mmCIF file of C-alpha atoms in Angstrom:
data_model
loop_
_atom_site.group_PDB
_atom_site.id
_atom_site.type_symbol
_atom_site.label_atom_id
_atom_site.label_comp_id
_atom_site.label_asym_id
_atom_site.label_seq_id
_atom_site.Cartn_x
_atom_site.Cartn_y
_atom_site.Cartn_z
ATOM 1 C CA UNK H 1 182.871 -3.811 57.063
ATOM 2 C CA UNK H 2 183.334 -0.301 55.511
ATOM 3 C CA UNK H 3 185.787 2.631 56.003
ATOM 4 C CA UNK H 4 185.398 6.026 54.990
ATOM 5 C CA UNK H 5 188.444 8.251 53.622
ATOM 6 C CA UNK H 6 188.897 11.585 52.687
ATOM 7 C CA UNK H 7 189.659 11.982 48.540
ATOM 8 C CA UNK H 8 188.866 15.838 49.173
ATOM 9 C CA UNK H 9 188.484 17.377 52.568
ATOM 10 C CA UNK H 10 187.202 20.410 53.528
ATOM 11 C CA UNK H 11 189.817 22.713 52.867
ATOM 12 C CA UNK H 12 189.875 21.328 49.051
ATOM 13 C CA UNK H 13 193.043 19.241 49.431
ATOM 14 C CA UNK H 14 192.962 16.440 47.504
ATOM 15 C CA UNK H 15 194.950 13.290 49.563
ATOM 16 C CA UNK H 16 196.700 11.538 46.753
ATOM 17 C CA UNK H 17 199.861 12.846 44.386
ATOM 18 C CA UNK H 18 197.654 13.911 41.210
ATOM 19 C CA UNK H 19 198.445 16.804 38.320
ATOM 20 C CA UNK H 20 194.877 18.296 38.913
ATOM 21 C CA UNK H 21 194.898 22.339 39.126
ATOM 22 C CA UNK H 22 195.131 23.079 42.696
ATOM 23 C CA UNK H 23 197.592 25.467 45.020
ATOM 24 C CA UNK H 24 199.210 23.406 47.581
ATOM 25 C CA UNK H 25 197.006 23.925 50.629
ATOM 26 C CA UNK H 26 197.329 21.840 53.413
ATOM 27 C CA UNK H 27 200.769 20.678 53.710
ATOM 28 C CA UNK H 28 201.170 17.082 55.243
ATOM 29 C CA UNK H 29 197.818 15.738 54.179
ATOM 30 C CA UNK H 30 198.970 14.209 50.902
ATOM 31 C CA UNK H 31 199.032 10.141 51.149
ATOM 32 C CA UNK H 32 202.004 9.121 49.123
ATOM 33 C CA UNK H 33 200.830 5.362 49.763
ATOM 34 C CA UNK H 34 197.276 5.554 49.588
ATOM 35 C CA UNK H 35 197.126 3.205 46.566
ATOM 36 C CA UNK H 36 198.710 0.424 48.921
ATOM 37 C CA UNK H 37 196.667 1.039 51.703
ATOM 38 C CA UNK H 38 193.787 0.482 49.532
ATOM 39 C CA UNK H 39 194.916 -2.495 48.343
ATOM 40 C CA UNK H 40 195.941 -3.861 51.902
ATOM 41 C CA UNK H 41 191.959 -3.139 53.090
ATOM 42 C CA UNK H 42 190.352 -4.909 50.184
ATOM 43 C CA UNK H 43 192.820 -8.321 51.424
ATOM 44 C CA UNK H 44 191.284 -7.734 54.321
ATOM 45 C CA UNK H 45 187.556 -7.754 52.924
ATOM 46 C CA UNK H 46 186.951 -3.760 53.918
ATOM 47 C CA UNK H 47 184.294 -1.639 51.171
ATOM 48 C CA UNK H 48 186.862 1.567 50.836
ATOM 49 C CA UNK H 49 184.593 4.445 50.428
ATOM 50 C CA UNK H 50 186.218 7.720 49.245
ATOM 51 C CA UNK H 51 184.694 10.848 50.279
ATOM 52 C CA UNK H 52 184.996 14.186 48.288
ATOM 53 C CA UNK H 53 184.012 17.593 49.933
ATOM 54 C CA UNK H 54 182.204 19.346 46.973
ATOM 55 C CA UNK H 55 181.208 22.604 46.970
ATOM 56 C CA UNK H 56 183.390 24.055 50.591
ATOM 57 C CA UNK H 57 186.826 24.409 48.659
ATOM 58 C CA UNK H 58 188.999 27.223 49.619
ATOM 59 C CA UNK H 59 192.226 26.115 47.933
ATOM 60 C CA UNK H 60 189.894 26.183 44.882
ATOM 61 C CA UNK H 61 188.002 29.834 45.410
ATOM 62 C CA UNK H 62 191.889 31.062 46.073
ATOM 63 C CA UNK H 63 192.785 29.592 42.537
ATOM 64 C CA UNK H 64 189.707 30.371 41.060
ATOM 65 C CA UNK H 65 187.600 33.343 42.645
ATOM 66 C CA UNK H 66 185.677 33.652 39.637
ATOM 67 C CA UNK H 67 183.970 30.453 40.437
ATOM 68 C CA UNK H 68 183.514 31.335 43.798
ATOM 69 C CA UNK H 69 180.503 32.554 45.895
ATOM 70 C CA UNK H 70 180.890 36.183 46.104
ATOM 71 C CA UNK H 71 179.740 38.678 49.103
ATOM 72 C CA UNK H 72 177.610 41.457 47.771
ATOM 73 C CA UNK H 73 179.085 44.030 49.856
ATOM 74 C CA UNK H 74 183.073 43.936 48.908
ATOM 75 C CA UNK H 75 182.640 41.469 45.332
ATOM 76 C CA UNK H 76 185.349 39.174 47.493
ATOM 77 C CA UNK H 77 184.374 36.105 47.507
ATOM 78 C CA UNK H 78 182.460 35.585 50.507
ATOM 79 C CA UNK H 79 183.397 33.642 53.840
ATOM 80 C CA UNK H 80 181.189 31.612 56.708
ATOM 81 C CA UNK H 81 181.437 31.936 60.411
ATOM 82 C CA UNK H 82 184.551 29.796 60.090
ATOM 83 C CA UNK H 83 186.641 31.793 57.235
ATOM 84 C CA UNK H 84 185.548 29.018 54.631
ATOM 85 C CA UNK H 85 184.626 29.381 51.189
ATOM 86 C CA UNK H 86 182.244 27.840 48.699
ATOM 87 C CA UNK H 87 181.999 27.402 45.256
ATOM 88 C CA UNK H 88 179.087 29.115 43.448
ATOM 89 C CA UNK H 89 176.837 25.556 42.736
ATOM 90 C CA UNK H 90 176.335 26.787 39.702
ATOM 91 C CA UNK H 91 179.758 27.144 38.294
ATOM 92 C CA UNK H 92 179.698 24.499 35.885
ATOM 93 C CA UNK H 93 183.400 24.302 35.108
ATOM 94 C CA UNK H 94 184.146 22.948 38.534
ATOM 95 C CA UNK H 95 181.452 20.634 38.296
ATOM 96 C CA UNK H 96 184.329 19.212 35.606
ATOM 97 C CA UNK H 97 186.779 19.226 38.404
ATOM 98 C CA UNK H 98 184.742 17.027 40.241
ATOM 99 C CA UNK H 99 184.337 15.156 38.081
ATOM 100 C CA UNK H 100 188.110 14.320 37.504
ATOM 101 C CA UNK H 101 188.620 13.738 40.751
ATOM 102 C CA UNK H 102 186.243 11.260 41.069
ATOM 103 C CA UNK H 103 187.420 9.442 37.524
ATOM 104 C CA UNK H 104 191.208 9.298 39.144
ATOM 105 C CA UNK H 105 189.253 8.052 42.454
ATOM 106 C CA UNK H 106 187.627 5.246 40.881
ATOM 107 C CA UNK H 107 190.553 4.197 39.406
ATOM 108 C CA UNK H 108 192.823 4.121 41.785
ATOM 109 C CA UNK H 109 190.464 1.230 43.637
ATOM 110 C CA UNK H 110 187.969 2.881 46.010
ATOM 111 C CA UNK H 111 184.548 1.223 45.755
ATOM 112 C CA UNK H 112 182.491 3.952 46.283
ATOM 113 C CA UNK H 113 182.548 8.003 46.019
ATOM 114 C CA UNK H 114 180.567 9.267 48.814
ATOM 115 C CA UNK H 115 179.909 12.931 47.749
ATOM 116 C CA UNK H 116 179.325 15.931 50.990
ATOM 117 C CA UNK H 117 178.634 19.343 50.722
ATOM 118 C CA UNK H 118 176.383 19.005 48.195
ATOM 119 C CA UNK H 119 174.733 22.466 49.019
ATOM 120 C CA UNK H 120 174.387 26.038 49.348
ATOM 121 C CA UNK H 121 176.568 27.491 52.225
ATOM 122 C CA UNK H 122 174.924 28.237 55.889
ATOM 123 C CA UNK H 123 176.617 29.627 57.603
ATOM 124 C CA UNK H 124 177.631 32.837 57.809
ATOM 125 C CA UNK H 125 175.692 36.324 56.735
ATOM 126 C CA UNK H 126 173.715 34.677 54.117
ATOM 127 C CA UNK H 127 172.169 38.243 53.018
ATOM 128 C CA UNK H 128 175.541 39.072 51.786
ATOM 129 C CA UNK H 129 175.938 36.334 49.209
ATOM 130 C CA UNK H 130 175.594 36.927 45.608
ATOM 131 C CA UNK H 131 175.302 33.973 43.508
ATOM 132 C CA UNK H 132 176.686 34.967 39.971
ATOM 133 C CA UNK H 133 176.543 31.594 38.363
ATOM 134 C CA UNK H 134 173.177 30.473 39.847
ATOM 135 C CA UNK H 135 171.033 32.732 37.721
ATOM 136 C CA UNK H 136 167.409 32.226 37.583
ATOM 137 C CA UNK H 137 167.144 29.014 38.452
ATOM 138 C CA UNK H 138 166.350 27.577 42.285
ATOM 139 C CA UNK H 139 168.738 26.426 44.753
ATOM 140 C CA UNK H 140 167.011 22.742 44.630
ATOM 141 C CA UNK H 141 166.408 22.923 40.623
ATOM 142 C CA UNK H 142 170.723 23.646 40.004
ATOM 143 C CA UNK H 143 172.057 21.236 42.734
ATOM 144 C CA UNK H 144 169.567 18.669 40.597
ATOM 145 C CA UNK H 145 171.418 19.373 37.778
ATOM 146 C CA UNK H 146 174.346 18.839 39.168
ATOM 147 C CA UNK H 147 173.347 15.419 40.725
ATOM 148 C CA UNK H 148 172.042 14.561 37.198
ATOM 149 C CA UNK H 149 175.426 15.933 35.250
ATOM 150 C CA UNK H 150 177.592 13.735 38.154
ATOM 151 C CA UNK H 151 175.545 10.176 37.618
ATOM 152 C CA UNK H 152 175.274 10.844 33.872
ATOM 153 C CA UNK H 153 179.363 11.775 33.335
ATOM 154 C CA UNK H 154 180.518 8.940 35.759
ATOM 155 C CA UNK H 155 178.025 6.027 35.112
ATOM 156 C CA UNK H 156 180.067 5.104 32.107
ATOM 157 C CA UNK H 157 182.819 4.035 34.701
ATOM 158 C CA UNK H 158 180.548 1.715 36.923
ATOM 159 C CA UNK H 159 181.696 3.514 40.170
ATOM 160 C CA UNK H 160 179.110 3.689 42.912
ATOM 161 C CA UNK H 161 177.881 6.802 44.238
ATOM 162 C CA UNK H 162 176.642 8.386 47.267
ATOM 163 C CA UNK H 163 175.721 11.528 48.719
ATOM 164 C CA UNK H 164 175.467 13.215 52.155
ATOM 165 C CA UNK H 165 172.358 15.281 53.205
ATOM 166 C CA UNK H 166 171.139 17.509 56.242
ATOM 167 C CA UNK H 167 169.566 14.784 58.649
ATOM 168 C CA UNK H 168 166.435 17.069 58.331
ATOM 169 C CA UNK H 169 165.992 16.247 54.854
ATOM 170 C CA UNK H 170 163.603 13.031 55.798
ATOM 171 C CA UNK H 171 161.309 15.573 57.223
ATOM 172 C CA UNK H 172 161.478 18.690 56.004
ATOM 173 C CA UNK H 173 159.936 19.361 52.187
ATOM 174 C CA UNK H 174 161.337 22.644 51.187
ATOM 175 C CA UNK H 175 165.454 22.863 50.521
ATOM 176 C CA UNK H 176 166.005 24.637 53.742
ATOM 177 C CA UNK H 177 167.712 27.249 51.965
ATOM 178 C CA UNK H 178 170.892 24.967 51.174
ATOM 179 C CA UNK H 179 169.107 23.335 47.706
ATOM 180 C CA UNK H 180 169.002 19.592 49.251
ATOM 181 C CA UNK H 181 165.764 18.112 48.859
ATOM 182 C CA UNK H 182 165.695 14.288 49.549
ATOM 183 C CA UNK H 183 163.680 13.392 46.194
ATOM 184 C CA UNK H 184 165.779 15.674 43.909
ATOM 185 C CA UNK H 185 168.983 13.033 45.042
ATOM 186 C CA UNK H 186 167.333 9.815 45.755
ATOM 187 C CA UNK H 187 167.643 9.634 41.256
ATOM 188 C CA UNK H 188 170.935 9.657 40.926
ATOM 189 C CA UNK H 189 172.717 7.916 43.512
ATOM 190 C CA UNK H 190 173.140 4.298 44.632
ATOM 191 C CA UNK H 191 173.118 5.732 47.935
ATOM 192 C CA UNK H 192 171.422 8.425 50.018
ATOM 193 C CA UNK H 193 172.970 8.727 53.960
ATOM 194 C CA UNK H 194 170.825 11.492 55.922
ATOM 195 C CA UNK H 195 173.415 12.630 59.028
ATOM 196 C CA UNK H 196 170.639 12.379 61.427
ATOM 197 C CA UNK H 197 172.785 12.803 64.423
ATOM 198 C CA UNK H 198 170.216 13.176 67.113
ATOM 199 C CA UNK H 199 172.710 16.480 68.882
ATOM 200 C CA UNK H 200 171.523 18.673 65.289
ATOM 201 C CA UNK H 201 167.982 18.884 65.485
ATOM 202 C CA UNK H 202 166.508 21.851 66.629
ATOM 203 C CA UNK H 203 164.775 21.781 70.683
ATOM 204 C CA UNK H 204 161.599 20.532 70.449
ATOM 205 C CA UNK H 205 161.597 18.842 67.379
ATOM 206 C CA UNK H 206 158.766 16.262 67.753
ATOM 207 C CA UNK H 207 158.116 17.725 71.160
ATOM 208 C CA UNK H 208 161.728 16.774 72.258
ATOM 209 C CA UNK H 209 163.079 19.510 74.607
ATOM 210 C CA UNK H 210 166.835 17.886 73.710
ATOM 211 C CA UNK H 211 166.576 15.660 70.929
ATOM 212 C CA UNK H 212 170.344 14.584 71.744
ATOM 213 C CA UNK H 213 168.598 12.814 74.642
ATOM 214 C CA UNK H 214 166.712 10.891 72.518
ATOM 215 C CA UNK H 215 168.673 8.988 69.520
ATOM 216 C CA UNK H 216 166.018 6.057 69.049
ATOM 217 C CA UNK H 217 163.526 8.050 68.589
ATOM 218 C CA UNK H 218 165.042 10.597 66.674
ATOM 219 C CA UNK H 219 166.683 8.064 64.134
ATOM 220 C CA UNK H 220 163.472 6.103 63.919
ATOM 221 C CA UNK H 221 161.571 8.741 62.893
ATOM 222 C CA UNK H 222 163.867 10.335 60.344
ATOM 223 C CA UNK H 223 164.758 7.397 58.652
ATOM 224 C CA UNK H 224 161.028 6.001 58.631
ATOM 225 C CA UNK H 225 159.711 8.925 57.076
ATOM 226 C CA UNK H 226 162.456 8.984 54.748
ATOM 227 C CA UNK H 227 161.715 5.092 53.615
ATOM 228 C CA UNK H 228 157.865 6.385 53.376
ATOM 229 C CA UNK H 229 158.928 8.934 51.088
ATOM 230 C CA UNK H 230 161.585 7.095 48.979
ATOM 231 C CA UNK H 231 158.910 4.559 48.573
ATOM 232 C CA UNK H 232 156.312 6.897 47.303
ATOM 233 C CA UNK H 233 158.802 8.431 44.911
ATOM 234 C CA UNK H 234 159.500 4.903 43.598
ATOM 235 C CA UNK H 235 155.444 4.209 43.218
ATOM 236 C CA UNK H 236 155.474 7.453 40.999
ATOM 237 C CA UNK H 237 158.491 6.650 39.024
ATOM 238 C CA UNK H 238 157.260 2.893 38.224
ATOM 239 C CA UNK H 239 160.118 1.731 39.981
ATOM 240 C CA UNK H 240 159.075 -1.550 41.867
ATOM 241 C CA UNK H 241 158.348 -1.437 45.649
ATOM 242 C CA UNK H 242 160.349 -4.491 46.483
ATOM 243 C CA UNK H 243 163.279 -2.894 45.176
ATOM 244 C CA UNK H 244 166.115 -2.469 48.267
ATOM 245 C CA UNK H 245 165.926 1.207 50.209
ATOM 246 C CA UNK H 246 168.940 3.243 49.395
ATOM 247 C CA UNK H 247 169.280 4.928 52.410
ATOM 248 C CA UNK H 248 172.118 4.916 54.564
ATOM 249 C CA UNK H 249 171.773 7.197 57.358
ATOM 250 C CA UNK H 250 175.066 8.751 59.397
ATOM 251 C CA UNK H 251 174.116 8.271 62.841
ATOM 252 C CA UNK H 252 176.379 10.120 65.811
ATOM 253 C CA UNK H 253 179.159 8.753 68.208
ATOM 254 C CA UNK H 254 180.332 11.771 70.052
ATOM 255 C CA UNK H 255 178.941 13.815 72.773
ATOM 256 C CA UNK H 256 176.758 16.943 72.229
ATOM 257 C CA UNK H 257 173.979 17.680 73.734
ATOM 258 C CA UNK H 258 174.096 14.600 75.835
ATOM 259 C CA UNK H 259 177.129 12.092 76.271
ATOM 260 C CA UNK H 260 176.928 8.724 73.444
ATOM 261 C CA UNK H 261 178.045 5.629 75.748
ATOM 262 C CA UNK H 262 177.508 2.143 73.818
ATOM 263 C CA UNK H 263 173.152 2.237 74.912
ATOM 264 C CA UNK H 264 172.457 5.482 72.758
ATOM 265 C CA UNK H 265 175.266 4.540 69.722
ATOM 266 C CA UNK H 266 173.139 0.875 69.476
ATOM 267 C CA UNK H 267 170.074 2.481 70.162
ATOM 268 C CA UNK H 268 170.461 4.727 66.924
ATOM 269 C CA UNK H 269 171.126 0.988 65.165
ATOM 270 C CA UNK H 270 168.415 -0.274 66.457
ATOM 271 C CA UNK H 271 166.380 2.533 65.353
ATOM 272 C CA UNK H 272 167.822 2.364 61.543
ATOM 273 C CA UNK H 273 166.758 -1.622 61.507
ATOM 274 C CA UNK H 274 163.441 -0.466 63.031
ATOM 275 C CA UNK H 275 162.786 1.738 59.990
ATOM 276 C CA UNK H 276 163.281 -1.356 57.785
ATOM 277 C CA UNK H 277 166.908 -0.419 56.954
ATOM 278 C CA UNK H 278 169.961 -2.330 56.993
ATOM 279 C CA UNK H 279 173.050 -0.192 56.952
ATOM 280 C CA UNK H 280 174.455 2.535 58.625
ATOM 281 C CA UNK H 281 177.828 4.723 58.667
ATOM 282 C CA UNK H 282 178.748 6.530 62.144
ATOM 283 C CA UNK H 283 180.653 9.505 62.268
ATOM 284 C CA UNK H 284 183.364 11.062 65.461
ATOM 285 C CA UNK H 285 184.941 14.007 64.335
ATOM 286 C CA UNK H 286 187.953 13.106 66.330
ATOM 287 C CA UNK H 287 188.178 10.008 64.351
ATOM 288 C CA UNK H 288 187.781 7.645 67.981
ATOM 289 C CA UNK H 289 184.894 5.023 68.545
ATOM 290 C CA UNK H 290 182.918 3.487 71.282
ATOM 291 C CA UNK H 291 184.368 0.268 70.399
ATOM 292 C CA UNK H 292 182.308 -1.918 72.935
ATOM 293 C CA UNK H 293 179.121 -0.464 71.109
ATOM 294 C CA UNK H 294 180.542 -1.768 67.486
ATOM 295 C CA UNK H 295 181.557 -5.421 68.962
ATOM 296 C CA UNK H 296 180.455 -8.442 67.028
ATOM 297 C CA UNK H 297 177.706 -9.236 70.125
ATOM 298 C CA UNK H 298 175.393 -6.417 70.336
ATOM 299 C CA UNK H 299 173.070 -7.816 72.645
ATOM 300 C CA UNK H 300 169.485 -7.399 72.142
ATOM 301 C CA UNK H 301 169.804 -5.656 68.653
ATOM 302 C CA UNK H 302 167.143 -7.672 66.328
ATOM 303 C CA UNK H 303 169.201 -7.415 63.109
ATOM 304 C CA UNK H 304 172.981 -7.657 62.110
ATOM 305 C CA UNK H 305 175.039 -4.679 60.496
#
């Protein structure tokens, strides 16, 4: 009953006409009509969820290289593996531009602003990065403050919120490196959605020798112990433990590390309403869907989506 669209991919284009400061970088991938199509899903009874690509933005680091994440060795501002660029987390004026976007989002009718890279970069030569705007402060303790800057600037406008984390999140205490630690977002966000995709956790992770092989168990797991912990968080906070999770894990429908007919796509469903959850969001990077696995009769799956 949901879609997902891009307000801000991963090259920093933003996909409707706007006056915000940006070089033109992807040609072709501005929506002239997006405020129509909007319109024409909510006839149709579809949640529109806008998604905004945070801290990767190239078009930005080329207009603004101050902000960006610099490489130690040249004072450039650094690249991953796949020529990308980041934003320094802690450059608070883009934290504005964000911001803006997401006003201007709201606005123009989207029910929800799902918010990814939320993090510190990965990939690449991370002993070459130099984070000038980061300071003293932790990886986990700045991307807080920018969760807390995001719900406290935007709750005013009533628009729902959501973030993306590593799947590993649910499991893992420490940041991994990248600042996300599942209690530091759970706060400030109507939703949390862990992309547990079975095909990105390490071999033998819980003594799987190809977790891809196994997306039941994987999802179960994940988003169990990430209930377990939200629910501990809320016992500590005073917060009620009746209140509704707000998890919302991505779960996988394309092949890697094993091939996703319809009987591993419902088993990762199955595994979600196992961990007491509700609600999911599935993700093909090629934008096509096992469609028999999304059908109205799901068989033997012992809750409804």
């Amino acid at each position: 009953n949901a879609i997902v669209i891009d307000i801000k991919d991963y090259s920093g284009t933003v996909s409707f006409p706007n006056s915000f400061e940006k070089p033109v970088y992807r040609k072709g991938c501005v929506v002239s009509d997006l405020q129509n199509f909007i319109d024409e899903l909510h006839d149709d009874g579809i949640y529109v969820i806008g998604r905004i690509s945070v801290f990767q933005d190239p078009a930005y680091t080329t207009l603004h290289p101050e902000l960006a994440l610099k490489s130690k060795a040249t004072g450039d501002v650094w690249k991953d593996r796949k020529g990308l660029s980041f934003i320094d987390v802690g450059a608070r004026p883009y934290w504005d531009y964000i911001v803006q976007i997401s006003r201007a989002s709201y606005e123009m009718g989207f029910d929800e602003l799902n918010f990814d890279y939320v993090r510190y970069p990965s990939d690449g030569n991370m002993e070459d990065t130099n984070f000038t705007w980061t300071g003293t402060s932790t990886r986990a303790a700045m991307l807080e403050s920018f969760f807390s800057y995001l719900h406290e600037e935007l709750k005013p406008s009533g628009a729902v919120l959501s973030a993306d984390l590593f799947g590993m999140t649910t499991t893992v205490t420490s940041d991994m490196g990248i600042g996300q630690v599942l209690e530091k977002a759970l706060p400030y966000f109507d939703y949390v959605a862990p992309m547990v995709y079975p095909s990105h956790y390490p071999a033998t992770w819980h003594g799987f020798a190809n977790p891809a092989e196994h997306p039941y168990e994987v999802v179960n797991i994940a988003m169990t112990e990430g209930k377990r912990r939200e629910q501990a968080l809320n016992l500590a906070r005073g917060i009620a433990t009746t209140t509704p999770s707000k998890l919302r894990p991505w779960i996988q429908d394309f092949n890697l590390g094993a091939t996703y007919g319809p009987d591993k796509i419902q088993a990762q469903f199955q595994a979600t309403y196992d961990a007491g959850l509700n609600s999911w969001m599935i993700w093909s990077a090629a934008n096509k869907y096992t469609v028999s696995a999304l059908l109205p009769d799901t068989g033997n799956l012992r809750a409804e989506h």
